[in-house]
Amino acid sequence: MEDLRIVQTASWVPNQIVENDDLSKIMDTSDEWIQSRTGIKRRHISTGENTADLAFKTGQLLLEKSGWQARDLDLILVATMSPDAYTPSTAAIVQGRLQAENAIAFDISAACSGFVYGLTIASRMMSSGMVKRAMVIGSEVLSKLIDWQDRTTAVLFGDGAGGVLLEQTLVETPTLLGTHLKTFGEFSDELSAGNTTPGCDFPKQLTGLTPFKMNGREVYRFATHEVPKSILATSSQSGLTLDQIDVFLLHQANARIIKQVAKRLDQPLEKFPINIAEYGNTSAASEPILLDECIEKGMIKRGDILALSGFGGGLTTGTIILRY
Ligand code: UT7
């Protein structure tokens, strides 16, 4: 039988590290508040690299590590809420720089659920026969959307990218086991960044984009209720019990949210790796960075059943269960 295989993972983060104590020098916050409320110790912040630069580095690494050639790719998806521009897509920039001339490329805008949305779209394009080899990347330079005066959002986010190479190939047992996406547009105002203003008073001067605005408590409540539902819906679709899932890779927005989801699902916290201390919330990049780290450290092995679950702006949720 043919099914989807994760061939390779890779990730890339900027070198510059900003510690909690660095932030407490420029705003009214503290390492103690940030760590106890979120689990974040530091984050990597761009020194000028844009979202496509991080995605391109990740793409290069994916090709180097796998031995694939750029021309082998049929599809490049970049999940991002911080694209370089409205147009061209960040994925198109990456396609051009990799010289992946046979790949179609476009961005996925589903904020922190974007990587799971991207995997789902790629998997459907692959099972339909349209695409055989795909690169799916989550890449964010969120620091360009941060208001460094606003302590309620500035301490939370970081920059980074991670991705996978996927192939539709012969497998012995099914690998794509279930996927569940949901969008809650009625809550679209709860988390926003980069809002634009139409030019009603011609000739209006172009203005900058708005920074992050988030109703943290509401998004927290949303995540702790909707993520367990999304995981349960996907596991029942796949015919698996939660106990049969080896690793839950949740979007890294807040260590407390992850702990609460583990509790609600009655699953041991050891099955929920957490790396938010090092990177903060990197939105669409958080799950592929975590996946890559877990594979590099040997915490995820071939044959393991993984549940990747994201939540965030839209508001959106998305879960995919697959065999690595
Ligand atoms: O990836 C997208 C999805 N995003 C999320 O999932 C984020 C979900 N939300 C959260 O993770 C949490 O709501 C936050 C980490 C954003 C906030 O934690 P909280 O425990 O909900 O804190 P809070 O908003 O209830 O604020 C508690 C207090 C407030 O002061 P008062 O009103 O009690 O006097 C805030 O003004 O903490 C204050 N505060 C801060 N203090 C020091 C807010 N931000 C800070 C800060 N440093 N950075």
Short mmCIF file of C-alpha atoms in Angstrom, two decimals, residues 80-271:
data_model
loop_
_atom_site.label_atom_id
_atom_site.label_comp_id
_atom_site.label_asym_id
_atom_site.label_seq_id
_atom_site.Cartn_x
_atom_site.Cartn_y
_atom_site.Cartn_z
CA THR A 80 3.52 31.21 8.72
CA MET A 81 1.72 34.12 10.34
CA SER A 82 4.70 36.40 9.76
CA PRO A 83 5.34 36.18 5.98
CA ASP A 84 7.98 38.38 4.36
CA ALA A 85 5.23 40.06 2.30
CA TYR A 86 1.60 39.77 1.20
CA THR A 87 3.04 38.70 -2.11
CA PRO A 88 5.18 36.86 -3.09
CA SER A 89 4.47 34.01 -0.71
CA THR A 90 7.30 33.03 1.59
CA ALA A 91 7.10 29.55 0.04
CA ALA A 92 7.68 31.01 -3.45
CA ILE A 93 10.80 32.83 -2.21
CA VAL A 94 12.09 29.57 -0.72
CA GLN A 95 11.29 27.67 -3.95
CA GLY A 96 13.26 30.21 -5.97
CA ARG A 97 16.27 30.21 -3.65
CA LEU A 98 16.39 26.41 -3.47
CA GLN A 99 16.00 26.26 -7.27
CA ALA A 100 13.22 23.70 -6.81
CA GLU A 101 11.92 24.37 -10.29
CA ASN A 102 9.45 21.44 -10.31
CA ALA A 103 7.70 22.43 -7.07
CA ILE A 104 4.54 24.46 -6.71
CA ALA A 105 4.73 26.65 -3.61
CA PHE A 106 2.32 28.55 -1.42
CA ASP A 107 1.85 29.69 2.18
CA ILE A 108 -0.59 28.42 4.78
CA SER A 109 -2.07 31.05 7.10
CA ALA A 110 -3.50 29.29 10.14
CA ALA A 111 -1.22 30.84 12.80
CA CYS A 112 -0.03 28.31 15.38
CA SER A 113 -2.12 25.51 13.82
CA GLY A 114 -0.43 26.20 10.48
CA PHE A 115 2.01 23.30 10.51
CA VAL A 116 -0.75 20.74 11.11
CA TYR A 117 -2.88 22.42 8.43
CA GLY A 118 0.14 22.22 6.11
CA LEU A 119 0.75 18.53 6.81
CA THR A 120 -2.92 17.81 6.20
CA ILE A 121 -3.02 19.70 2.89
CA ALA A 122 0.22 18.07 1.73
CA SER A 123 -1.05 14.61 2.71
CA ARG A 124 -4.29 15.10 0.75
CA MET A 125 -2.41 16.34 -2.31
CA MET A 126 -0.15 13.31 -2.03
CA SER A 127 -2.93 10.74 -1.59
CA SER A 128 -4.72 12.20 -4.63
CA GLY A 129 -1.65 11.51 -6.74
CA MET A 130 -1.03 15.18 -7.51
CA VAL A 131 2.20 15.33 -5.52
CA LYS A 132 4.78 12.69 -4.63
CA ARG A 133 7.44 14.58 -2.68
CA ALA A 134 6.73 17.58 -0.47
CA MET A 135 8.56 19.96 1.84
CA VAL A 136 6.43 21.40 4.65
CA ILE A 137 8.00 24.13 6.77
CA GLY A 138 6.75 26.23 9.68
CA SER A 139 8.70 29.50 9.82
CA GLU A 140 8.21 32.62 11.91
CA VAL A 141 9.94 35.90 12.63
CA LEU A 142 7.38 37.01 15.19
CA SER A 143 9.76 39.57 16.68
CA LYS A 144 8.92 41.95 13.80
CA LEU A 145 5.28 41.99 14.99
CA ILE A 146 6.02 42.53 18.67
CA ASP A 147 5.36 45.77 20.53
CA TRP A 148 8.33 45.74 22.94
CA GLN A 149 6.40 48.07 25.26
CA ASP A 150 3.61 45.50 25.73
CA ARG A 151 4.67 43.03 28.41
CA THR A 152 1.50 40.96 27.98
CA THR A 153 2.68 39.71 24.57
CA ALA A 154 6.38 40.64 24.19
CA VAL A 155 7.63 38.05 26.66
CA LEU A 156 5.84 35.16 24.96
CA PHE A 157 7.14 34.89 21.41
CA GLY A 158 10.33 33.88 19.60
CA ASP A 159 11.67 33.30 16.08
CA GLY A 160 12.54 30.01 14.38
CA ALA A 161 11.75 27.47 11.70
CA GLY A 162 11.37 23.73 11.36
CA GLY A 163 10.19 21.40 8.65
CA VAL A 164 9.81 17.96 7.17
CA LEU A 165 10.24 16.16 3.87
CA LEU A 166 7.31 13.90 3.02
CA GLU A 167 7.07 11.17 0.43
CA GLN A 168 4.11 9.14 -0.84
CA THR A 169 5.65 5.70 -0.88
CA LEU A 170 5.09 1.96 -0.35
CA VAL A 171 4.54 1.15 3.33
CA GLU A 172 3.67 -2.05 5.21
CA THR A 173 1.17 -0.47 7.60
CA PRO A 174 -0.81 2.77 7.22
CA THR A 175 1.06 5.88 8.37
CA LEU A 176 -1.49 8.71 8.08
CA LEU A 177 -3.96 7.64 10.75
CA GLY A 178 -6.23 10.64 11.30
CA THR A 179 -6.54 14.40 10.95
CA HIS A 180 -8.99 16.93 12.36
CA LEU A 181 -8.98 20.68 11.59
CA LYS A 182 -11.38 23.25 13.00
CA THR A 183 -11.73 27.04 12.67
CA PHE A 184 -13.53 29.35 15.10
CA GLY A 185 -13.77 32.63 13.18
CA GLU A 186 -16.19 34.10 15.72
CA PHE A 187 -13.13 34.51 17.98
CA SER A 188 -10.93 36.12 15.32
CA ASP A 189 -10.39 39.26 17.42
CA GLU A 190 -8.94 37.31 20.35
CA LEU A 191 -5.50 37.07 18.73
CA SER A 192 -4.34 39.34 15.93
CA ALA A 193 -1.22 40.87 14.40
CA GLY A 194 -0.43 42.74 11.22
CA ASN A 195 -3.88 44.28 10.70
CA THR A 196 -4.11 46.65 7.74
CA THR A 197 -6.17 49.80 7.18
CA PRO A 198 -7.83 50.41 3.81
CA GLY A 199 -6.99 53.77 2.22
CA CYS A 200 -10.39 55.51 2.48
CA ASP A 201 -8.99 59.07 2.45
CA PHE A 202 -7.06 59.10 -0.83
CA PRO A 203 -4.09 59.59 -1.07
CA LYS A 204 -3.48 58.03 2.31
CA GLN A 205 0.05 57.53 3.58
CA LEU A 206 1.03 53.87 4.05
CA THR A 207 1.13 52.99 7.73
CA GLY A 208 2.94 50.19 9.56
CA LEU A 209 1.29 46.94 10.55
CA THR A 210 -0.30 46.59 13.99
CA PRO A 211 1.60 44.52 16.55
CA PHE A 212 0.37 41.43 18.42
CA LYS A 213 -2.81 41.85 20.38
CA MET A 214 -4.07 38.92 22.40
CA ASN A 215 -6.75 38.18 24.96
CA GLY A 216 -4.41 35.80 26.80
CA ARG A 217 -6.93 34.48 29.30
CA GLU A 218 -9.54 33.74 26.61
CA VAL A 219 -7.00 32.00 24.36
CA TYR A 220 -5.78 30.00 27.36
CA ARG A 221 -9.34 28.87 28.12
CA PHE A 222 -9.92 28.06 24.45
CA ALA A 223 -6.73 25.98 24.19
CA THR A 224 -7.31 23.92 27.32
CA HIS A 225 -10.88 23.07 26.20
CA GLU A 226 -10.53 22.68 22.43
CA VAL A 227 -7.15 20.91 22.15
CA PRO A 228 -8.29 17.83 24.13
CA LYS A 229 -11.45 17.72 21.98
CA SER A 230 -9.40 17.93 18.79
CA ILE A 231 -7.06 15.14 19.92
CA LEU A 232 -9.96 12.92 20.98
CA ALA A 233 -11.79 13.48 17.66
CA THR A 234 -8.64 12.55 15.72
CA SER A 235 -7.86 9.47 17.81
CA SER A 236 -11.40 8.15 17.46
CA GLN A 237 -11.22 8.76 13.68
CA SER A 238 -7.97 6.77 13.58
CA GLY A 239 -9.42 3.91 15.64
CA LEU A 240 -6.68 4.33 18.25
CA THR A 241 -7.00 4.81 21.99
CA LEU A 242 -4.96 7.60 23.55
CA ASP A 243 -2.83 4.94 25.26
CA GLN A 244 -1.72 3.72 21.82
CA ILE A 245 -0.27 7.15 20.96
CA ASP A 246 3.42 7.24 21.89
CA VAL A 247 4.14 10.98 21.78
CA PHE A 248 1.92 14.09 21.84
CA LEU A 249 3.65 17.04 20.16
CA LEU A 250 1.61 20.07 21.17
CA HIS A 251 2.07 23.64 20.02
CA GLN A 252 4.44 25.26 22.51
CA ALA A 253 2.49 28.31 23.69
CA ASN A 254 2.57 27.76 27.42
CA ALA A 255 3.89 24.83 29.49
CA ARG A 256 0.83 25.18 31.75
CA ILE A 257 -1.52 24.61 28.80
CA ILE A 258 0.38 21.44 27.83
CA LYS A 259 0.23 20.13 31.41
CA GLN A 260 -3.48 20.81 31.62
CA VAL A 261 -4.18 19.09 28.29
CA ALA A 262 -2.20 16.02 29.47
CA LYS A 263 -4.28 15.99 32.64
CA ARG A 264 -7.59 16.33 30.80
CA LEU A 265 -6.64 13.45 28.50
CA ASP A 266 -5.47 11.42 31.51
CA GLN A 267 -2.13 10.78 29.81
CA PRO A 268 1.31 10.84 31.48
CA LEU A 269 3.14 14.15 31.08
CA GLU A 270 6.25 12.20 29.93
CA LYS A 271 4.45 11.63 26.61
#
